[in-house]
Amino acid sequence: MADLLVEQPQEITISKTFPTKPKLKPKSKALSKTSESKYWSSFKSHQISNLISSIPSIDFSPISPHHFAAANSASLTLFSSSTLSPTSTFSSFSDVVTSCSFRCDGSLIAASDLSGLIRVFDVKTRTPLRRLRSHARPVRFVKYPSLDKLHLVSGGDDSVVKYWDVAGESVVLDLYGHRDYVRCGDCSPIDGDMFVTGSYDHTVKLWDVRVDNKESVIEVNHGHPVEDVIFLPSGGMVATAGGNSVKIWDLIGGGKMVYSMESHNKTVTSICVGKLGKESGEEALQYRIFSVALDGYMKVFDYAKMKVTHSMRFPAPLMSIGSSLDCMTRVIGSSNGIIFAGRRKAKEDVGESKVGNFWALGSVEDPQRRALRPTYFRYFHRSQGEKPNEGDHLIMRQKKVKLAEHDKLLKKFRHKEALVSVLGGKNAENVVAVMEELVARRKLLKCVVNLDEEELGLLLGFLHKHSTMPRHSALLTGLTRKVLEMRAEDIRASDALKGHIRNLKRSVQEEIRIQHSLQEIQGVISPLLRIAGRR
């Protein structure tokens, strides 16, 4: 007997076990935010909702602290850019205020209304200083030149652009180049004698008051009624808004279109320039174009890289937008009288945050921490909160894998019990994952054959609910057909199982009806798509 060797059976062990996951689960397509998108999202939102009607015009003061004015109904309201609360109101207008503009020194503000009148006020005392009346129809825009304190530019529904002498309350030039309503305009940031205007005749014209023939220097066609036009900070390019597009034009190149941005779904109503408010470096000189539209979206456009870098949705059609020169405040006016203001928090000075004097009794120093010794509990937990540096090699601690009940049963090769266990839960993803694992092990059909009547009812109920779902239909439709073939006699003998089959039949018929309807819709849309593709 000594020479007979009896081989003992070896126990099968599995080195690693992973929980089952469905193979058909779609991956998330959520895009991570860029650093610039996080910057624009850092503006703390604030709603100003005590105004009467829509906000057609917003303008910021060019001097610190950069208060802003908003036109609403027959009044003009000034707001503090730090507290976002109203500071004063000009209510001596006889009609709806359409536009406003601060002078370059911030001491005066001009505003126009639908009666054709332009009024100039002192910002501090609210005293009306000048009344400029020459337009025969409503005035739609008024603008102070960036480098001139003595003149104004205006345009209105009479298709006339006027260049005013504010001190003498008289018109210096009448410019008759447009054939429709003049809706917007802006003055050059580098030349006080040049300005640009936009009209509903689809044209944008560059004017120079030094030209004797009173004709425009450059004319471009936007292709849609022009709602707004602005100079870019360089002074050699302009941006125009009209229809659902914002276009950039090179004036130095003779009015050549540089780029057209068409990211809005409805009419773009207003645009402005804002600076990416970094404190230092190259990014401090980067400018962006803000655009708002009737679709309720605000877009941030980087015209150096020619792409949209950020987008925000608001619950109302948007009419106007403005940004302060210190990059701390952004204000958007809507059609329902609500102003959506956003303000960034300024970084506190580190020196001021330290306590230097306490009731003039001397400086208060931070308490010194005692040195760590091996007898202290904190000694054994030191450096636990330290963050790794850029060049450090990280060794991650493996997390313990937690297995569900069906995973434990699969690990023990108890296939039928694993299927019944997961069918008793409410997670369809886990059921499909277990079925896919059983298919890989070639045990699914064997489990179906061995199910009793109650367990078979659980399987048929699951197939009734989820067999028509597109994510799982490839697997569950074939399984349903196999179950009906293999367990037909058991189904005929049970009334409860017959009820499951009737429910399954109704869901399949409803899915077939939906598919027929979708095919009819596809037949209607396909010719339209072909026609649209030819244009």
XYZ file of C-alpha atoms in Angstrom, residues 33-495:
463
model
C -15.545 72.491 -17.771
C -12.570 74.392 -19.106
C -10.654 76.873 -16.970
C -12.221 79.791 -18.830
C -15.706 78.351 -18.415
C -15.052 78.054 -14.671
C -13.915 81.685 -14.662
C -17.137 82.980 -16.219
C -19.212 80.709 -13.969
C -17.509 82.234 -10.914
C -19.610 85.403 -11.300
C -22.100 85.334 -8.439
C -25.557 85.791 -9.947
C -28.014 88.379 -8.670
C -31.440 89.351 -10.019
C -32.784 92.903 -10.005
C -36.503 92.520 -10.576
C -38.106 95.763 -9.423
C -38.070 97.414 -12.879
C -41.152 98.079 -14.959
C -40.517 96.896 -18.521
C -37.813 95.554 -20.831
C -34.208 96.783 -20.588
C -33.192 97.982 -24.105
C -29.890 99.593 -23.096
C -27.186 99.214 -20.432
C -24.010 101.292 -20.132
C -21.154 101.302 -17.589
C -19.333 104.363 -16.346
C -15.745 104.452 -17.670
C -14.345 105.605 -14.312
C -14.117 103.718 -11.035
C -16.224 102.444 -9.261
C -17.900 101.775 -12.639
C -21.573 102.289 -11.827
C -23.995 101.318 -14.573
C -27.172 102.793 -16.010
C -30.179 100.824 -17.265
C -32.998 102.199 -19.417
C -36.441 100.917 -18.505
C -39.809 102.336 -19.482
C -39.801 106.166 -19.203
C -36.919 106.318 -16.727
C -33.180 105.825 -16.443
C -31.851 104.121 -13.291
C -28.281 104.200 -11.985
C -26.981 101.187 -10.038
C -23.936 100.626 -7.877
C -21.682 97.970 -9.381
C -20.494 96.832 -5.930
C -23.869 96.419 -4.178
C -26.023 96.094 -7.352
C -28.618 98.355 -5.742
C -30.172 101.470 -7.355
C -28.558 104.754 -6.392
C -30.594 107.296 -8.373
C -33.309 107.542 -11.033
C -33.906 110.017 -13.881
C -37.653 110.034 -14.493
C -38.254 113.304 -16.359
C -38.792 111.615 -19.747
C -42.046 111.906 -21.650
C -41.664 108.584 -23.498
C -39.864 105.227 -23.329
C -36.074 105.543 -22.928
C -34.248 103.641 -25.702
C -30.530 104.271 -25.148
C -28.008 105.769 -22.733
C -24.309 106.604 -22.782
C -21.789 107.918 -20.242
C -19.274 110.601 -21.175
C -15.608 109.550 -21.092
C -15.066 111.231 -17.704
C -18.223 109.684 -16.199
C -19.629 113.030 -15.046
C -22.429 113.298 -17.663
C -24.873 110.835 -19.149
C -26.970 111.179 -22.297
C -30.246 109.352 -22.923
C -32.710 109.200 -25.824
C -36.394 108.293 -25.973
C -39.139 107.448 -28.457
C -40.278 111.070 -28.704
C -37.110 111.956 -30.612
C -35.542 113.886 -27.726
C -32.003 113.474 -26.373
C -31.303 114.710 -22.860
C -27.980 115.210 -21.065
C -27.831 114.965 -17.248
C -25.271 115.555 -14.551
C -24.675 112.166 -12.912
C -24.076 113.443 -9.350
C -26.829 116.057 -9.055
C -29.273 114.526 -11.624
C -29.683 118.019 -13.083
C -30.862 118.126 -16.733
C -28.272 120.170 -18.646
C -29.168 119.947 -22.362
C -32.167 119.076 -24.547
C -31.225 118.022 -28.089
C -34.181 117.834 -30.489
C -33.774 117.423 -34.234
C -34.870 113.869 -35.057
C -38.290 113.636 -36.671
C -38.916 110.122 -35.360
C -37.848 108.016 -32.329
C -34.152 107.997 -31.482
C -32.764 104.465 -31.122
C -29.193 105.076 -30.052
C -27.031 107.820 -28.595
C -23.297 107.583 -27.989
C -20.565 109.726 -26.491
C -17.198 109.433 -28.322
C -14.460 107.803 -26.266
C -12.017 110.660 -26.845
C -14.367 113.638 -27.073
C -16.343 115.466 -24.356
C -18.084 117.997 -26.587
C -19.990 115.944 -29.167
C -22.620 113.238 -29.432
C -23.667 110.749 -32.124
C -27.285 109.644 -32.511
C -29.500 107.768 -34.941
C -33.157 106.851 -35.177
C -36.148 105.725 -37.177
C -35.844 108.697 -39.553
C -32.758 106.934 -41.080
C -30.575 109.953 -40.243
C -27.313 109.884 -38.285
C -26.638 113.152 -36.438
C -23.385 114.512 -35.040
C -24.171 116.971 -32.237
C -22.466 119.910 -30.571
C -23.667 119.330 -26.998
C -22.710 122.733 -25.610
C -24.563 124.617 -28.359
C -27.499 122.127 -28.536
C -27.084 122.118 -32.326
C -26.474 119.586 -35.079
C -23.025 119.746 -36.671
C -23.624 117.100 -39.376
C -26.623 115.267 -40.827
C -25.557 111.990 -42.476
C -28.087 110.483 -44.905
C -26.475 107.191 -45.944
C -28.968 104.650 -44.566
C -32.264 103.652 -46.215
C -33.984 102.205 -43.145
C -34.136 102.594 -39.362
C -30.767 103.317 -37.740
C -30.710 101.055 -34.675
C -27.191 101.142 -33.251
C -23.774 102.740 -33.356
C -20.401 102.971 -31.663
C -17.444 105.373 -31.598
C -13.851 104.513 -32.378
C -11.622 103.947 -29.313
C -8.570 105.420 -31.097
C -10.041 108.308 -33.137
C -12.639 110.752 -31.801
C -13.730 111.760 -35.330
C -14.793 108.294 -36.522
C -17.831 106.207 -35.625
C -19.836 103.338 -37.062
C -23.615 102.861 -37.382
C -25.872 99.910 -38.152
C -29.301 99.917 -39.771
C -32.225 97.692 -40.647
C -31.192 98.054 -44.314
C -28.589 95.308 -43.496
C -25.663 97.746 -43.851
C -23.008 98.978 -41.440
C -21.308 102.276 -42.320
C -18.098 103.844 -41.059
C -18.238 107.641 -40.885
C -15.508 110.266 -40.596
C -16.658 113.776 -39.696
C -13.593 115.239 -41.451
C -14.852 114.069 -44.873
C -16.402 116.936 -46.813
C -18.931 115.022 -48.932
C -20.761 113.610 -45.855
C -20.578 110.067 -47.245
C -19.537 106.932 -45.429
C -15.916 105.862 -45.653
C -16.593 102.097 -45.613
C -19.814 100.142 -46.002
C -20.368 96.430 -45.285
C -23.483 94.256 -45.654
C -24.302 92.088 -42.650
C -27.018 90.149 -44.488
C -29.671 90.728 -41.813
C -31.177 93.758 -40.051
C -28.378 95.014 -37.806
C -29.303 95.090 -34.098
C -25.946 96.127 -32.616
C -22.426 97.119 -33.682
C -19.289 97.678 -31.606
C -15.649 98.566 -32.152
C -13.111 96.039 -30.919
C -10.381 97.429 -28.616
C -7.774 97.662 -31.398
C -9.952 100.129 -33.309
C -9.308 98.410 -36.630
C -12.113 95.846 -36.416
C -15.843 95.947 -35.685
C -18.345 93.294 -34.657
C -21.942 93.372 -35.904
C -25.011 91.512 -34.638
C -28.113 90.736 -36.652
C -30.277 87.706 -37.308
C -28.769 84.754 -35.455
C -25.161 85.655 -36.295
C -22.322 87.830 -35.015
C -19.786 88.867 -37.667
C -16.334 90.412 -37.362
C -15.089 92.854 -40.007
C -11.604 94.162 -40.745
C -11.879 97.907 -41.420
C -8.177 98.314 -42.150
C -8.496 95.649 -44.830
C -11.304 97.575 -46.525
C -14.294 95.973 -44.790
C -13.385 92.307 -45.257
C -15.370 89.820 -43.165
C -13.038 87.874 -40.855
C -15.442 85.432 -39.213
C -19.144 84.729 -38.738
C -20.385 83.144 -35.503
C -23.826 81.517 -35.763
C -24.322 79.815 -32.390
C -27.645 81.451 -31.442
C -31.048 80.081 -32.410
C -32.866 83.431 -32.474
C -32.086 87.072 -33.152
C -28.963 88.437 -31.474
C -30.041 91.656 -29.762
C -26.865 93.040 -28.163
C -23.100 92.543 -28.014
C -20.275 94.047 -25.966
C -16.569 93.542 -25.278
C -15.279 92.177 -21.991
C -11.792 91.451 -20.775
C -10.655 88.145 -19.321
C -9.845 89.533 -15.904
C -6.612 87.804 -15.034
C -4.349 89.804 -12.772
C -1.138 89.413 -14.782
C 0.457 87.657 -17.732
C -0.661 87.372 -21.316
C -4.236 86.477 -20.361
C -4.739 89.952 -18.880
C -4.764 91.352 -22.430
C -7.285 88.889 -23.844
C -10.692 90.222 -24.810
C -13.941 88.408 -25.440
C -17.179 89.279 -27.231
C -20.368 88.791 -25.203
C -23.552 88.253 -27.187
C -27.151 87.848 -25.991
C -30.208 86.860 -27.995
C -33.930 86.261 -27.801
C -33.265 82.544 -27.245
C -32.176 83.393 -23.683
C -28.521 82.460 -24.164
C -25.393 84.456 -23.467
C -22.334 83.398 -25.478
C -18.701 84.252 -24.821
C -16.676 84.348 -28.044
C -12.879 84.328 -28.262
C -12.252 86.181 -31.516
C -8.534 85.408 -31.391
C -9.165 81.655 -31.630
C -12.530 82.057 -33.377
C -14.521 79.830 -31.042
C -17.233 80.014 -28.369
C -15.657 79.441 -24.960
C -18.687 79.668 -22.661
C -22.481 79.679 -22.781
C -25.158 80.475 -20.193
C -28.940 80.037 -20.278
C -31.345 82.556 -18.744
C -35.108 82.146 -18.226
C -36.163 85.086 -20.440
C -35.372 86.676 -23.825
C -32.331 88.938 -23.448
C -32.227 92.499 -24.813
C -28.956 94.130 -23.706
C -25.616 93.396 -22.080
C -22.773 95.382 -20.525
C -19.449 94.662 -18.835
C -17.427 96.892 -16.530
C -13.890 97.936 -17.416
C -12.472 96.323 -14.261
C -13.886 92.919 -15.322
C -15.730 92.552 -12.010
C -19.361 93.077 -13.042
C -21.480 91.764 -15.923
C -25.086 92.924 -16.393
C -27.741 91.541 -18.743
C -31.154 93.137 -19.380
C -34.157 90.998 -20.290
C -37.487 91.600 -21.983
C -39.537 91.073 -18.802
C -37.850 93.812 -16.759
C -35.376 91.610 -14.861
C -31.667 92.454 -14.786
C -29.376 89.430 -14.425
C -26.248 90.802 -12.797
C -23.087 88.861 -12.051
C -20.179 89.993 -9.911
C -16.854 88.408 -9.087
C -15.478 88.519 -5.572
C -12.264 90.519 -5.272
C -9.386 88.749 -3.570
C -8.734 90.107 -0.123
C -5.337 91.539 0.601
C -3.340 89.031 2.590
C -1.732 91.771 4.663
C -5.090 93.169 5.716
C -6.385 89.773 6.780
C -3.690 89.424 9.428
C -4.401 90.867 12.833
C -1.829 93.579 13.456
C -3.303 95.597 16.282
C -5.752 94.789 19.035
C -7.111 97.907 20.751
C -3.608 99.459 20.400
C -2.242 97.045 23.012
C 0.317 95.522 20.655
C 0.331 92.886 17.964
C -1.395 89.571 18.486
C 0.823 86.708 17.402
C -0.347 83.292 16.348
C 0.012 80.722 19.140
C 3.035 78.510 18.635
C 2.336 74.807 18.196
C 4.287 72.441 20.385
C 6.868 70.207 18.725
C 5.683 66.681 17.964
C 7.080 63.908 20.074
C 6.698 60.125 19.809
C 4.549 60.227 22.913
C 1.857 62.302 21.114
C -0.961 60.744 19.140
C -0.543 63.338 16.366
C 3.029 62.134 15.864
C 1.824 58.934 14.183
C -0.611 60.821 11.906
C 1.749 63.518 10.704
C 1.772 64.388 6.983
C -1.454 62.452 6.422
C -3.093 65.504 4.853
C -0.174 66.499 2.628
C -0.960 66.793 -1.069
C 1.428 65.212 -3.598
C 3.724 67.393 -5.635
C 3.865 67.327 -9.406
C 6.845 64.934 -9.659
C 5.836 62.522 -6.880
C 5.116 58.867 -7.644
C 1.769 57.895 -6.130
C 1.114 54.426 -4.738
C -2.628 54.024 -4.397
C -4.089 51.755 -1.751
C -6.332 49.123 -3.263
C -9.933 49.424 -2.214
C -11.724 46.376 -0.950
C -14.182 45.088 -3.517
C -17.700 44.805 -2.140
C -19.661 42.012 -3.801
C -23.429 41.889 -4.058
C -25.353 38.723 -3.256
C -25.568 37.624 -6.907
C -21.829 38.203 -7.333
C -21.103 35.962 -4.350
C -23.318 33.241 -5.834
C -21.617 33.521 -9.212
C -18.274 33.192 -7.470
C -19.509 29.870 -6.048
C -20.865 28.793 -9.502
C -24.455 28.679 -8.197
C -25.825 30.081 -11.427
C -29.567 29.542 -10.994
C -29.572 31.018 -7.496
C -27.618 34.030 -8.766
C -30.204 34.634 -11.511
C -33.138 34.297 -9.106
C -31.428 36.582 -6.584
C -30.865 39.394 -9.059
C -34.392 39.029 -10.507
C -35.777 39.716 -7.047
C -34.069 43.126 -7.023
C -35.135 46.292 -8.822
C -31.949 47.063 -10.773
C -32.358 46.131 -14.439
C -28.683 46.838 -15.151
C -27.596 44.163 -12.673
C -30.039 41.623 -14.150
C -28.687 42.184 -17.656
C -25.113 41.986 -16.349
C -25.780 38.597 -14.705
C -27.479 37.316 -17.879
C -24.485 38.369 -19.975
C -22.151 36.587 -17.559
C -24.281 33.430 -17.765
C -24.217 33.628 -21.568
C -20.413 33.833 -21.427
C -20.407 30.723 -19.182
C -23.028 28.983 -21.403
C -25.356 28.446 -18.450
C -28.263 30.831 -19.122
C -30.533 28.383 -20.964
C -29.833 25.677 -18.399
C -30.919 28.079 -15.655
C -34.121 28.879 -17.558
C -34.976 25.165 -17.811
C -34.510 24.630 -14.062
C -36.675 27.575 -12.911
C -39.841 26.677 -11.022
C -43.201 28.363 -11.668
C -42.678 31.275 -9.254
C -39.146 31.948 -10.497
C -40.298 31.730 -14.100
C -42.941 34.342 -13.291
C -40.201 36.686 -12.072
C -38.299 36.199 -15.343
C -41.389 36.802 -17.519
C -42.257 39.927 -15.525
C -38.757 41.288 -16.111
C -38.945 40.507 -19.836
C -42.317 42.261 -20.051
C -40.891 45.480 -18.562
C -37.501 45.642 -20.238
C -37.456 43.539 -23.423
C -38.506 46.523 -25.591
C -35.866 48.887 -24.198
C -33.346 49.675 -26.977
C -30.340 49.228 -24.656
C -31.269 45.638 -23.747
C -33.457 44.506 -26.652
C -30.627 42.686 -28.475
C -30.219 40.247 -25.558
C -33.711 40.150 -24.070
C -35.613 39.677 -27.346
C -33.705 36.485 -28.146
C -34.060 35.273 -24.561
C -37.826 35.844 -24.681
C -38.112 33.676 -27.781
C -36.092 30.875 -26.140
C -38.176 31.005 -22.930
C -41.418 30.675 -24.925
C -40.037 27.698 -26.845
C -38.529 25.828 -23.880
C -41.245 26.463 -21.256
C -44.363 26.446 -23.466
C -46.022 23.521 -21.625
C -45.454 25.063 -18.192
C -46.926 28.363 -19.392
C -50.077 26.686 -20.720
C -50.596 24.914 -17.385
C -50.448 28.083 -15.251
C -52.918 30.979 -15.292
